[in-house]
PDB file of C-alpha atoms in Angstrom:
ATOM      1  CA  MET A   1      24.990  24.276-128.635  1.00 54.00           C
ATOM      2  CA  PHE A   2      25.814  27.676-130.072  1.00 58.00           C
ATOM      3  CA  ARG A   3      27.750  30.380-128.217  1.00 63.00           C
ATOM      4  CA  CYS A   4      27.258  34.055-129.122  1.00 62.00           C
ATOM      5  CA  LEU A   5      30.405  36.074-128.560  1.00 60.00           C
ATOM      6  CA  PRO A   6      30.660  39.822-129.267  1.00 58.00           C
ATOM      7  CA  ARG A   7      32.981  40.678-132.116  1.00 59.00           C
ATOM      8  CA  PRO A   8      35.765  43.138-131.379  1.00 59.00           C
ATOM      9  CA  GLY A   9      34.911  46.503-132.901  1.00 54.00           C
ATOM     10  CA  GLY A  10      31.222  45.712-133.248  1.00 54.00           C
ATOM     11  CA  ASN A  11      28.248  47.600-131.852  1.00 53.00           C
ATOM     12  CA  ALA A  12      28.169  45.426-128.753  1.00 52.00           C
ATOM     13  CA  SER A  13      31.569  46.699-127.627  1.00 51.00           C
ATOM     14  CA  ARG A  14      30.481  50.325-127.652  1.00 51.00           C
ATOM     15  CA  SER A  15      29.520  52.024-124.456  1.00 51.00           C
ATOM     16  CA  LEU A  16      25.861  52.813-124.090  1.00 51.00           C
ATOM     17  CA  TRP A  17      26.436  56.394-122.970  1.00 50.00           C
ATOM     18  CA  ARG A  18      28.485  57.435-126.022  1.00 51.00           C
ATOM     19  CA  PRO A  19      26.508  59.183-128.781  1.00 49.00           C
ATOM     20  CA  PRO A  20      26.509  57.505-132.192  1.00 49.00           C
ATOM     21  CA  HIS A  21      27.860  60.602-134.007  1.00 49.00           C
ATOM     22  CA  ALA A  22      31.050  60.355-131.933  1.00 47.00           C
ATOM     23  CA  PHE A  23      32.224  57.509-134.177  1.00 47.00           C
ATOM     24  CA  ALA A  24      31.499  59.337-137.420  1.00 48.00           C
ATOM     25  CA  SER A  25      33.435  62.082-139.150  1.00 48.00           C
ATOM     26  CA  SER A  26      32.322  65.707-139.518  1.00 48.00           C
ATOM     27  CA  ARG A  27      32.393  65.448-143.357  1.00 53.00           C
ATOM     28  CA  GLY A  28      34.460  68.622-143.482  1.00 54.00           C
ATOM     29  CA  ILE A  29      31.637  70.969-142.409  1.00 50.00           C
ATOM     30  CA  LYS A  30      32.981  73.963-140.507  1.00 53.00           C
ATOM     31  CA  LEU A  31      30.591  75.772-138.242  1.00 49.00           C
ATOM     32  CA  ALA A  32      30.741  79.565-138.159  1.00 50.00           C
ATOM     33  CA  ALA A  33      29.304  81.947-135.618  1.00 51.00           C
ATOM     34  CA  MET A  34      26.445  84.288-136.500  1.00 49.00           C
ATOM     35  CA  VAL A  35      27.354  87.940-136.966  1.00 49.00           C
ATOM     36  CA  GLN A  36      25.044  90.965-136.835  1.00 47.00           C
ATOM     37  CA  VAL A  37      25.296  92.919-140.065  1.00 45.00           C
ATOM     38  CA  PRO A  38      25.244  96.699-139.451  1.00 44.00           C
ATOM     39  CA  ASN A  39      22.481  98.644-141.134  1.00 38.00           C
ATOM     40  CA  ASN A  40      24.742 100.888-143.211  1.00 38.00           C
ATOM     41  CA  ASN A  41      22.418 100.994-146.217  1.00 36.00           C
ATOM     42  CA  ASN A  42      19.042  99.802-147.361  1.00 36.00           C
ATOM     43  CA  ASN A  43      20.439  96.771-149.176  1.00 38.00           C
ATOM     44  CA  ARG A  44      21.306  94.627-146.168  1.00 42.00           C
ATOM     45  CA  GLY A  45      18.827  95.791-143.557  1.00 49.00           C
ATOM     46  CA  GLN A  46      18.915  93.873-140.280  1.00 59.00           C
ATOM     47  CA  LEU A  47      19.597  90.430-141.732  1.00 70.00           C
ATOM     48  CA  LYS A  48      21.900  88.137-139.781  1.00 82.00           C
ATOM     49  CA  PHE A  49      24.421  86.435-142.018  1.00 85.00           C
ATOM     50  CA  SER A  50      26.876  83.759-140.990  1.00 85.00           C
ATOM     51  CA  GLN A  51      30.544  84.551-141.456  1.00 86.00           C
ATOM     52  CA  GLU A  52      30.811  82.252-144.453  1.00 87.00           C
ATOM     53  CA  GLY A  53      27.516  83.560-145.845  1.00 88.00           C
ATOM     54  CA  TRP A  54      28.640  87.180-145.538  1.00 90.00           C
ATOM     55  CA  GLN A  55      31.835  86.381-147.445  1.00 90.00           C
ATOM     56  CA  ARG A  56      29.744  84.768-150.177  1.00 92.00           C
ATOM     57  CA  ILE A  57      27.477  87.813-150.294  1.00 92.00           C
ATOM     58  CA  GLN A  58      30.453  90.113-150.764  1.00 93.00           C
ATOM     59  CA  GLY A  59      31.611  87.901-153.637  1.00 94.00           C
ATOM     60  CA  LEU A  60      28.201  88.286-155.272  1.00 94.00           C
ATOM     61  CA  PHE A  61      28.351  92.057-154.742  1.00 94.00           C
ATOM     62  CA  ALA A  62      31.488  92.062-156.903  1.00 94.00           C
ATOM     63  CA  HIS A  63      29.349  90.670-159.756  1.00 95.00           C
ATOM     64  CA  ASN A  64      26.660  93.335-159.192  1.00 94.00           C
ATOM     65  CA  ILE A  65      24.269  90.833-157.583  1.00 95.00           C
ATOM     66  CA  GLY A  66      22.327  92.158-154.599  1.00 93.00           C
ATOM     67  CA  VAL A  67      20.213  90.624-151.863  1.00 92.00           C
ATOM     68  CA  TYR A  68      16.484  90.043-151.794  1.00 92.00           C
ATOM     69  CA  SER A  69      15.726  93.135-149.678  1.00 90.00           C
ATOM     70  CA  GLU A  70      16.583  95.400-152.633  1.00 93.00           C
ATOM     71  CA  LEU A  71      13.309  94.507-154.354  1.00 94.00           C
ATOM     72  CA  ARG A  72      10.617  97.152-154.011  1.00 94.00           C
ATOM     73  CA  PRO A  73       6.867  96.624-154.476  1.00 94.00           C
ATOM     74  CA  ALA A  74       5.327  98.017-157.656  1.00 92.00           C
ATOM     75  CA  ARG A  75       1.872  98.849-156.296  1.00 90.00           C
ATOM     76  CA  ARG A  76       0.426  99.963-159.606  1.00 92.00           C
ATOM     77  CA  LEU A  77       1.048  96.499-161.093  1.00 93.00           C
ATOM     78  CA  ASP A  78      -0.706  94.551-158.326  1.00 93.00           C
ATOM     79  CA  PHE A  79      -3.962  92.800-159.105  1.00 92.00           C
ATOM     80  CA  GLY A  80      -6.025  91.139-156.402  1.00 89.00           C
ATOM     81  CA  SER A  81      -3.788  88.749-154.488  1.00 91.00           C
ATOM     82  CA  ILE A  82      -0.955  89.002-157.046  1.00 94.00           C
ATOM     83  CA  ASN A  83       1.938  91.235-155.970  1.00 94.00           C
ATOM     84  CA  VAL A  84       4.865  92.429-158.086  1.00 96.00           C
ATOM     85  CA  ARG A  85       8.292  93.369-156.713  1.00 96.00           C
ATOM     86  CA  VAL A  86      10.922  94.993-158.919  1.00 96.00           C
ATOM     87  CA  GLY A  87      14.654  95.534-158.462  1.00 95.00           C
ATOM     88  CA  PRO A  88      17.008  97.617-160.634  1.00 93.00           C
ATOM     89  CA  ARG A  89      19.674  94.878-160.639  1.00 94.00           C
ATOM     90  CA  HIS A  90      20.000  91.130-160.174  1.00 96.00           C
ATOM     91  CA  THR A  91      19.118  89.958-156.671  1.00 95.00           C
ATOM     92  CA  ILE A  92      19.121  86.699-154.743  1.00 94.00           C
ATOM     93  CA  GLN A  93      15.773  84.974-154.551  1.00 92.00           C
ATOM     94  CA  ARG A  94      13.891  84.814-151.289  1.00 89.00           C
ATOM     95  CA  PHE A  95      14.123  81.028-151.007  1.00 87.00           C
ATOM     96  CA  ASP A  96      17.943  81.068-151.338  1.00 91.00           C
ATOM     97  CA  MET A  97      18.583  83.596-148.566  1.00 90.00           C
ATOM     98  CA  ASP A  98      18.606  80.751-146.036  1.00 88.00           C
ATOM     99  CA  CYS A  99      21.918  79.540-147.515  1.00 89.00           C
ATOM    100  CA  PHE A 100      23.591  82.764-146.365  1.00 90.00           C
ATOM    101  CA  THR A 101      21.887  83.253-143.001  1.00 88.00           C
ATOM    102  CA  SER A 102      22.114  79.666-141.686  1.00 85.00           C
ATOM    103  CA  ILE A 103      25.143  77.705-140.534  1.00 82.00           C
ATOM    104  CA  GLY A 104      26.560  74.610-142.185  1.00 79.00           C
ATOM    105  CA  ARG A 105      24.660  74.747-145.489  1.00 82.00           C
ATOM    106  CA  ALA A 106      26.275  72.380-147.976  1.00 85.00           C
ATOM    107  CA  TYR A 107      24.829  73.993-151.136  1.00 89.00           C
ATOM    108  CA  THR A 108      25.847  77.621-150.550  1.00 90.00           C
ATOM    109  CA  GLU A 109      28.781  77.421-152.948  1.00 91.00           C
ATOM    110  CA  ALA A 110      26.646  75.748-155.616  1.00 93.00           C
ATOM    111  CA  VAL A 111      24.000  78.471-155.272  1.00 94.00           C
ATOM    112  CA  CYS A 112      26.643  81.171-155.746  1.00 94.00           C
ATOM    113  CA  ARG A 113      27.968  79.431-158.852  1.00 95.00           C
ATOM    114  CA  ARG A 114      24.480  79.287-160.300  1.00 95.00           C
ATOM    115  CA  TYR A 115      23.930  83.013-159.741  1.00 95.00           C
ATOM    116  CA  VAL A 116      27.279  83.967-161.267  1.00 95.00           C
ATOM    117  CA  ALA A 117      26.637  81.728-164.289  1.00 95.00           C
ATOM    118  CA  ALA A 118      23.187  83.283-164.827  1.00 94.00           C
ATOM    119  CA  ASN A 119      24.490  86.839-164.484  1.00 94.00           C
ATOM    120  CA  GLY A 120      24.653  87.159-168.256  1.00 93.00           C
ATOM    121  CA  GLN A 121      20.859  87.021-168.510  1.00 95.00           C
ATOM    122  CA  PRO A 122      19.462  90.574-168.360  1.00 96.00           C
ATOM    123  CA  LEU A 123      16.117  89.773-166.699  1.00 96.00           C
ATOM    124  CA  TRP A 124      15.751  87.574-163.626  1.00 96.00           C
ATOM    125  CA  TRP A 125      12.116  86.781-162.975  1.00 96.00           C
ATOM    126  CA  SER A 126      10.146  84.279-160.918  1.00 94.00           C
ATOM    127  CA  THR A 127       6.448  83.492-160.576  1.00 94.00           C
ATOM    128  CA  LYS A 128       5.331  81.731-157.406  1.00 93.00           C
ATOM    129  CA  LEU A 129       2.102  80.773-155.691  1.00 92.00           C
ATOM    130  CA  VAL A 130       2.867  81.439-152.026  1.00 91.00           C
ATOM    131  CA  ALA A 131      -0.022  79.994-150.040  1.00 88.00           C
ATOM    132  CA  GLN A 132      -0.855  77.212-147.626  1.00 87.00           C
ATOM    133  CA  ALA A 133      -1.809  74.416-149.992  1.00 88.00           C
ATOM    134  CA  LYS A 134      -0.569  71.061-151.165  1.00 91.00           C
ATOM    135  CA  PRO A 135       2.590  71.040-153.288  1.00 91.00           C
ATOM    136  CA  VAL A 136       0.719  69.846-156.370  1.00 93.00           C
ATOM    137  CA  VAL A 137      -1.708  72.775-156.052  1.00 92.00           C
ATOM    138  CA  ARG A 138       1.088  75.311-155.621  1.00 92.00           C
ATOM    139  CA  ASN A 139       3.036  73.883-158.546  1.00 93.00           C
ATOM    140  CA  LYS A 140      -0.042  74.015-160.788  1.00 93.00           C
ATOM    141  CA  GLY A 141      -0.692  77.670-159.925  1.00 93.00           C
ATOM    142  CA  SER A 142       2.966  78.620-160.403  1.00 94.00           C
ATOM    143  CA  SER A 143       2.995  76.820-163.757  1.00 95.00           C
ATOM    144  CA  ARG A 144      -0.022  78.787-165.040  1.00 95.00           C
ATOM    145  CA  MET A 145       1.615  82.071-164.045  1.00 95.00           C
ATOM    146  CA  ASN A 146       4.888  80.961-165.605  1.00 96.00           C
ATOM    147  CA  VAL A 147       3.303  80.170-168.967  1.00 96.00           C
ATOM    148  CA  ALA A 148       1.278  83.403-168.992  1.00 96.00           C
ATOM    149  CA  PHE A 149       4.319  85.569-168.235  1.00 96.00           C
ATOM    150  CA  ARG A 150       6.428  83.853-170.890  1.00 95.00           C
ATOM    151  CA  GLN A 151       3.706  84.464-173.459  1.00 95.00           C
ATOM    152  CA  ALA A 152       3.441  88.112-172.407  1.00 95.00           C
ATOM    153  CA  LEU A 153       7.182  88.560-172.960  1.00 95.00           C
ATOM    154  CA  ARG A 154       6.972  86.996-176.419  1.00 94.00           C
ATOM    155  CA  ASP A 155       3.975  89.103-177.411  1.00 92.00           C
ATOM    156  CA  ALA A 156       5.844  92.260-176.381  1.00 92.00           C
ATOM    157  CA  GLY A 157       8.827  91.300-178.548  1.00 91.00           C
ATOM    158  CA  TYR A 158      11.197  89.860-175.916  1.00 94.00           C
ATOM    159  CA  ASP A 159      12.609  86.430-175.282  1.00 94.00           C
ATOM    160  CA  VAL A 160      12.272  84.667-171.930  1.00 94.00           C
ATOM    161  CA  GLU A 161      15.534  86.286-170.733  1.00 94.00           C
ATOM    162  CA  GLY A 162      14.360  89.854-171.387  1.00 93.00           C
ATOM    163  CA  ARG A 163      16.239  90.598-174.617  1.00 93.00           C
ATOM    164  CA  ARG A 164      14.545  92.319-177.533  1.00 93.00           C
ATOM    165  CA  LYS A 165      14.045  89.817-180.318  1.00 88.00           C
ATOM    166  CA  LYS A 166      15.232  90.721-183.790  1.00 82.00           C
ATOM    167  CA  VAL A 167      12.472  90.796-186.363  1.00 70.00           C
ATOM    168  CA  PRO A 168      13.175  88.470-189.312  1.00 66.00           C
ATOM    169  CA  ASP A 169      13.240  89.992-192.767  1.00 57.00           C
ATOM    170  CA  GLY A 170      10.057  88.230-193.819  1.00 60.00           C
ATOM    171  CA  GLN A 171       8.054  89.550-190.856  1.00 58.00           C
ATOM    172  CA  GLN A 172       9.038  93.229-190.983  1.00 56.00           C
ATOM    173  CA  ALA A 173       6.060  94.096-193.170  1.00 57.00           C
ATOM    174  CA  GLN A 174       3.710  92.338-190.755  1.00 59.00           C
ATOM    175  CA  VAL A 175       5.169  94.208-187.782  1.00 55.00           C
ATOM    176  CA  GLN A 176       4.838  97.547-189.572  1.00 57.00           C
ATOM    177  CA  ALA A 177       1.222  96.776-190.425  1.00 57.00           C
ATOM    178  CA  GLN A 178       0.488  96.015-186.780  1.00 58.00           C
ATOM    179  CA  ALA A 179       2.118  99.295-185.726  1.00 54.00           C
ATOM    180  CA  GLN A 180       0.054 101.260-188.252  1.00 52.00           C
ATOM    181  CA  GLY A 181      -3.093  99.552-186.989  1.00 52.00           C
ATOM    182  CA  LYS A 182      -2.300 100.682-183.447  1.00 55.00           C
ATOM    183  CA  VAL A 183      -1.808 104.248-184.670  1.00 48.00           C
ATOM    184  CA  LYS A 184      -5.212 104.231-186.384  1.00 50.00           C
ATOM    185  CA  ARG A 185      -6.880 102.919-183.220  1.00 50.00           C
ATOM    186  CA  GLY A 186      -5.158 105.579-181.131  1.00 48.00           C
ATOM    187  CA  GLY A 187      -3.104 103.068-179.146  1.00 54.00           C
ATOM    188  CA  ALA A 188       0.352 103.671-180.579  1.00 59.00           C
ATOM    189  CA  ASP A 189       3.330 102.974-178.331  1.00 70.00           C
ATOM    190  CA  GLU A 190       5.486 105.773-177.016  1.00 82.00           C
ATOM    191  CA  PRO A 191       8.659 106.466-179.035  1.00 86.00           C
ATOM    192  CA  TRP A 192      10.958 105.521-176.154  1.00 88.00           C
ATOM    193  CA  ARG A 193       9.581 101.965-176.066  1.00 89.00           C
ATOM    194  CA  LYS A 194      11.102 101.309-179.480  1.00 88.00           C
ATOM    195  CA  THR A 195      14.569 102.150-178.117  1.00 90.00           C
ATOM    196  CA  ILE A 196      14.485  99.388-175.477  1.00 93.00           C
ATOM    197  CA  ALA A 197      17.116  96.735-176.157  1.00 92.00           C
ATOM    198  CA  GLN A 198      16.542  94.643-173.033  1.00 94.00           C
ATOM    199  CA  LEU A 199      14.797  94.497-169.664  1.00 95.00           C
ATOM    200  CA  TYR A 200      17.494  94.507-166.988  1.00 96.00           C
ATOM    201  CA  GLY A 201      16.792  93.747-163.333  1.00 95.00           C
ATOM    202  CA  SER A 202      14.861  91.359-161.099  1.00 96.00           C
ATOM    203  CA  VAL A 203      11.121  90.702-160.956  1.00 96.00           C
ATOM    204  CA  GLU A 204       9.211  88.608-158.437  1.00 96.00           C
ATOM    205  CA  ILE A 205       5.521  87.925-159.069  1.00 96.00           C
ATOM    206  CA  SER A 206       3.784  86.144-156.196  1.00 94.00           C
ATOM    207  CA  ALA A 207       0.159  85.133-155.714  1.00 94.00           C
ATOM    208  CA  HIS A 208      -1.287  84.547-152.244  1.00 94.00           C
ATOM    209  CA  ASP A 209      -4.813  83.247-152.876  1.00 92.00           C
ATOM    210  CA  VAL A 210      -5.220  79.756-154.284  1.00 92.00           C
ATOM    211  CA  ALA A 211      -8.934  79.978-155.112  1.00 92.00           C
ATOM    212  CA  SER A 212      -8.816  83.292-156.994  1.00 92.00           C
ATOM    213  CA  LEU A 213      -5.769  82.232-158.992  1.00 92.00           C
ATOM    214  CA  HIS A 214      -7.242  78.927-160.159  1.00 90.00           C
ATOM    215  CA  LYS A 215     -10.625  80.487-160.950  1.00 92.00           C
ATOM    216  CA  MET A 216      -9.080  83.226-163.105  1.00 93.00           C
ATOM    217  CA  PRO A 217      -9.460  82.436-166.814  1.00 94.00           C
ATOM    218  CA  PHE A 218      -6.165  82.005-168.579  1.00 94.00           C
ATOM    219  CA  LYS A 219      -7.048  84.706-171.110  1.00 94.00           C
ATOM    220  CA  ASN A 220      -7.535  87.224-168.301  1.00 94.00           C
ATOM    221  CA  MET A 221      -4.231  86.171-166.799  1.00 95.00           C
ATOM    222  CA  GLN A 222      -2.493  86.766-170.117  1.00 95.00           C
ATOM    223  CA  ASN A 223      -4.027  90.242-170.394  1.00 95.00           C
ATOM    224  CA  TYR A 224      -2.876  91.059-166.868  1.00 96.00           C
ATOM    225  CA  PHE A 225       0.703  89.937-167.499  1.00 96.00           C
ATOM    226  CA  ALA A 226       0.739  91.965-170.721  1.00 95.00           C
ATOM    227  CA  LYS A 227       0.130  95.054-168.559  1.00 95.00           C
ATOM    228  CA  VAL A 228       2.860  93.895-166.183  1.00 96.00           C
ATOM    229  CA  VAL A 229       5.365  93.709-169.034  1.00 95.00           C
ATOM    230  CA  ARG A 230       4.469  97.245-170.133  1.00 94.00           C
ATOM    231  CA  GLY A 231       5.035  98.396-166.569  1.00 94.00           C
ATOM    232  CA  LEU A 232       8.396  96.632-166.496  1.00 94.00           C
ATOM    233  CA  GLU A 233       9.399  98.531-169.619  1.00 93.00           C
ATOM    234  CA  GLU A 234       9.027 101.750-167.639  1.00 92.00           C
ATOM    235  CA  ASP A 235      11.074 100.494-164.682  1.00 92.00           C
ATOM    236  CA  LEU A 236      13.616  98.105-166.194  1.00 94.00           C
ATOM    237  CA  GLY A 237      13.780  99.100-169.875  1.00 93.00           C
ATOM    238  CA  ARG A 238      17.383  99.753-170.982  1.00 92.00           C
ATOM    239  CA  THR A 239      18.749 100.992-174.276  1.00 92.00           C
ATOM    240  CA  ALA A 240      21.708  99.503-176.132  1.00 90.00           C
ATOM    241  CA  ASP A 241      24.194 101.620-174.154  1.00 89.00           C
ATOM    242  CA  GLY A 242      22.689 100.550-170.803  1.00 88.00           C
ATOM    243  CA  SER A 243      20.895 103.811-169.990  1.00 89.00           C
ATOM    244  CA  ARG A 244      17.292 103.992-168.859  1.00 88.00           C
ATOM    245  CA  ALA A 245      14.837 104.125-171.759  1.00 88.00           C
ATOM    246  CA  ALA A 246      11.776 105.622-170.041  1.00 86.00           C
ATOM    247  CA  PRO A 247      11.865 109.394-169.506  1.00 85.00           C
ATOM    248  CA  GLY A 248      11.703 110.765-165.978  1.00 73.00           C
ATOM    249  CA  GLU A 249      12.078 108.904-162.715  1.00 57.00           C
ATOM    250  CA  ALA A 250      11.092 105.320-162.018  1.00 49.00           C
ATOM    251  CA  GLN A 251       7.418 104.763-161.345  1.00 49.00           C
ATOM    252  CA  SER A 252       7.771 101.965-158.765  1.00 51.00           C
ATOM    253  CA  GLY A 253       5.348 102.474-155.915  1.00 50.00           C
ATOM    254  CA  GLY A 254       7.787 101.080-153.383  1.00 45.00           C
ATOM    255  CA  GLY A 255      10.420 103.801-153.594  1.00 43.00           C
ATOM    256  CA  ALA A 256      11.393 106.155-150.844  1.00 39.00           C
ATOM    257  CA  PRO A 257       8.790 108.817-150.093  1.00 37.00           C
ATOM    258  CA  ASN A 258       9.426 112.369-151.209  1.00 36.00           C
ATOM    259  CA  ARG A 259      10.291 114.285-148.051  1.00 34.00           C
ATOM    260  CA  SER A 260      11.295 117.529-149.751  1.00 36.00           C
ATOM    261  CA  ASN A 261       7.860 119.049-149.070  1.00 39.00           C
ATOM    262  CA  PRO A 262       6.199 119.326-145.690  1.00 36.00           C
ATOM    263  CA  ARG A 263       3.693 116.691-144.657  1.00 35.00           C
ATOM    264  CA  GLY A 264       0.838 119.096-145.333  1.00 38.00           C
ATOM    265  CA  GLY A 265       1.252 118.496-149.048  1.00 39.00           C
ATOM    266  CA  GLN A 266       2.102 122.043-150.158  1.00 42.00           C
ATOM    267  CA  ASN A 267       5.456 123.743-150.328  1.00 43.00           C
ATOM    268  CA  LYS A 268       4.752 126.847-148.261  1.00 43.00           C
ATOM    269  CA  GLN A 269       7.372 129.579-148.581  1.00 45.00           C
ATOM    270  CA  LYS A 270       7.590 132.736-146.530  1.00 47.00           C
ATOM    271  CA  THR A 271       7.057 135.914-148.513  1.00 44.00           C
ATOM    272  CA  PRO A 272       9.345 138.851-147.568  1.00 48.00           C
ATOM    273  CA  GLY A 273       7.470 141.572-145.728  1.00 49.00           C
ATOM    274  CA  ARG A 274       4.436 139.427-145.112  1.00 50.00           C
ATOM    275  CA  GLN A 275       2.898 139.765-141.684  1.00 54.00           C
ATOM    276  CA  PRO A 276       2.020 136.642-139.714  1.00 50.00           C
ATOM    277  CA  ASP A 277      -1.599 135.624-139.499  1.00 51.00           C
ATOM    278  CA  GLN A 278      -3.336 137.242-136.534  1.00 53.00           C
ATOM    279  CA  SER A 279      -5.468 134.181-135.940  1.00 50.00           C
ATOM    280  CA  GLN A 280      -2.365 132.127-135.200  1.00 50.00           C
ATOM    281  CA  ARG A 281      -1.256 134.348-132.310  1.00 53.00           C
ATOM    282  CA  PRO A 282      -1.958 133.124-128.755  1.00 52.00           C
ATOM    283  CA  ARG A 283      -5.194 134.610-127.453  1.00 56.00           C
ATOM    284  CA  PRO A 284      -5.162 136.579-124.155  1.00 55.00           C
ATOM    285  CA  PRO A 285      -6.994 135.093-121.158  1.00 52.00           C
ATOM    286  CA  PRO A 286     -10.618 136.225-120.591  1.00 52.00           C
ATOM    287  CA  SER A 287     -11.215 139.335-118.466  1.00 52.00           C
ATOM    288  CA  ASN A 288     -13.134 137.475-115.741  1.00 50.00           C
ATOM    289  CA  ALA A 289     -10.367 134.911-115.164  1.00 50.00           C
ATOM    290  CA  ARG A 290      -8.719 134.907-111.752  1.00 50.00           C
ATOM    291  CA  LYS A 291      -5.015 135.427-111.405  1.00 51.00           C
ATOM    292  CA  ALA A 292      -2.955 132.893-109.550  1.00 47.00           C
ATOM    293  CA  ASP A 293      -1.375 135.502-107.212  1.00 50.00           C
ATOM    294  CA  ALA A 294      -4.740 137.149-106.331  1.00 50.00           C
ATOM    295  CA  PRO A 295      -6.468 136.224-103.023  1.00 53.00           C
ATOM    296  CA  GLY A 296      -8.421 133.054-103.624  1.00 52.00           C
ATOM    297  CA  GLY A 297      -7.070 132.892-107.120  1.00 50.00           C
ATOM    298  CA  LYS A 298      -5.173 129.664-106.671  1.00 50.00           C
ATOM    299  CA  PRO A 299      -6.789 126.731-108.405  1.00 50.00           C
ATOM    300  CA  GLN A 300      -8.481 124.286-106.122  1.00 51.00           C
ATOM    301  CA  THR A 301      -6.805 120.979-105.612  1.00 49.00           C
ATOM    302  CA  ALA A 302      -8.509 117.657-105.113  1.00 49.00           C
ATOM    303  CA  GLY A 303      -7.959 117.920-101.332  1.00 49.00           C
ATOM    304  CA  GLY A 304      -9.452 121.403-101.062  1.00 49.00           C
ATOM    305  CA  MET A 305     -12.617 120.723-103.060  1.00 49.00           C
ATOM    306  CA  ARG A 306     -15.871 120.290-101.144  1.00 50.00           C
ATOM    307  CA  ARG A 307     -17.180 116.755-101.238  1.00 50.00           C
ATOM    308  CA  LEU A 308     -20.649 116.338-102.685  1.00 47.00           C
ATOM    309  CA  ASP A 309     -23.104 114.074-100.897  1.00 50.00           C
ATOM    310  CA  LEU A 310     -25.704 112.973-103.400  1.00 50.00           C
ATOM    311  CA  GLY A 311     -27.993 111.730-100.600  1.00 53.00           C
ATOM    312  CA  ARG A 312     -28.841 115.232 -99.343  1.00 54.00           C
ATOM    313  CA  PRO A 313     -29.119 118.640-101.020  1.00 57.00           C
ATOM    314  CA  ALA A 314     -26.008 120.724-101.173  1.00 55.00           C
ATOM    315  CA  GLN A 315     -25.752 123.486 -98.551  1.00 58.00           C
ATOM    316  CA  LYS A 316     -25.284 127.047 -99.625  1.00 57.00           C
ATOM    317  CA  GLN A 317     -22.035 128.682 -98.591  1.00 53.00           C
TER     318      GLN A 317
END
């Protein structure tokens, strides 16, 4: 009664062996080959960027934005499973590096725009719970760290972007009273901390243990992040002219080791006219040792040694 005829141009007219993506467009995605980046400095390392990704990275370098490998661990700021990594300038986050190392990522340009737009913020920071757990558990742990770090920045006199907040006229007397109280208790801040205008750089705070992070009281977490902020003032504190506020070198524990001294730990210098230690000279062989050129003085080889038979007593030669 009814006749079913295939429509021209429908799915029934397609050959079975042809893949379905052959009838679709490429959506303008251009594939690029992977290139090996030479290890010319410590910033790039041995990362493999795509050709498009490497061009994007060079564009970010023009805005003084580095890659994730520039971050160095600050060992003195670690606590339990919480690790702190510090960089002297803005760097790409770890989770965005895949946009520059993979091929055909559609959001690479949008990521670069976001970094360039946020380049005006002096402090780039992130708090993450990096562990094998459900997303809701990781998000809850990251949220607790986020709130604690924000509060630590406010208590130290900074906004969430790392800028020093201006004290209102009505609160100057209260701030001076708090400073005098610290002086009486013997906990006054160093003079160079008052010259800090902003915290400039990148900070990554990551926790790796779900149980210890969720069991930590929030008050203890706030006290810990207060110490982290004081450590960041030493590494990333900048004055109004952009110079480093803390005296001396940076205190980050992840810097390059000092190789100016020998590995022994002391800088030993030779004194003119000093005689070498006699105990370090090679000792002469003992008097009863045989010489190799003397008769029977050659050392015995494995083939010339007499075989011992443990089943019977050894015969005297």
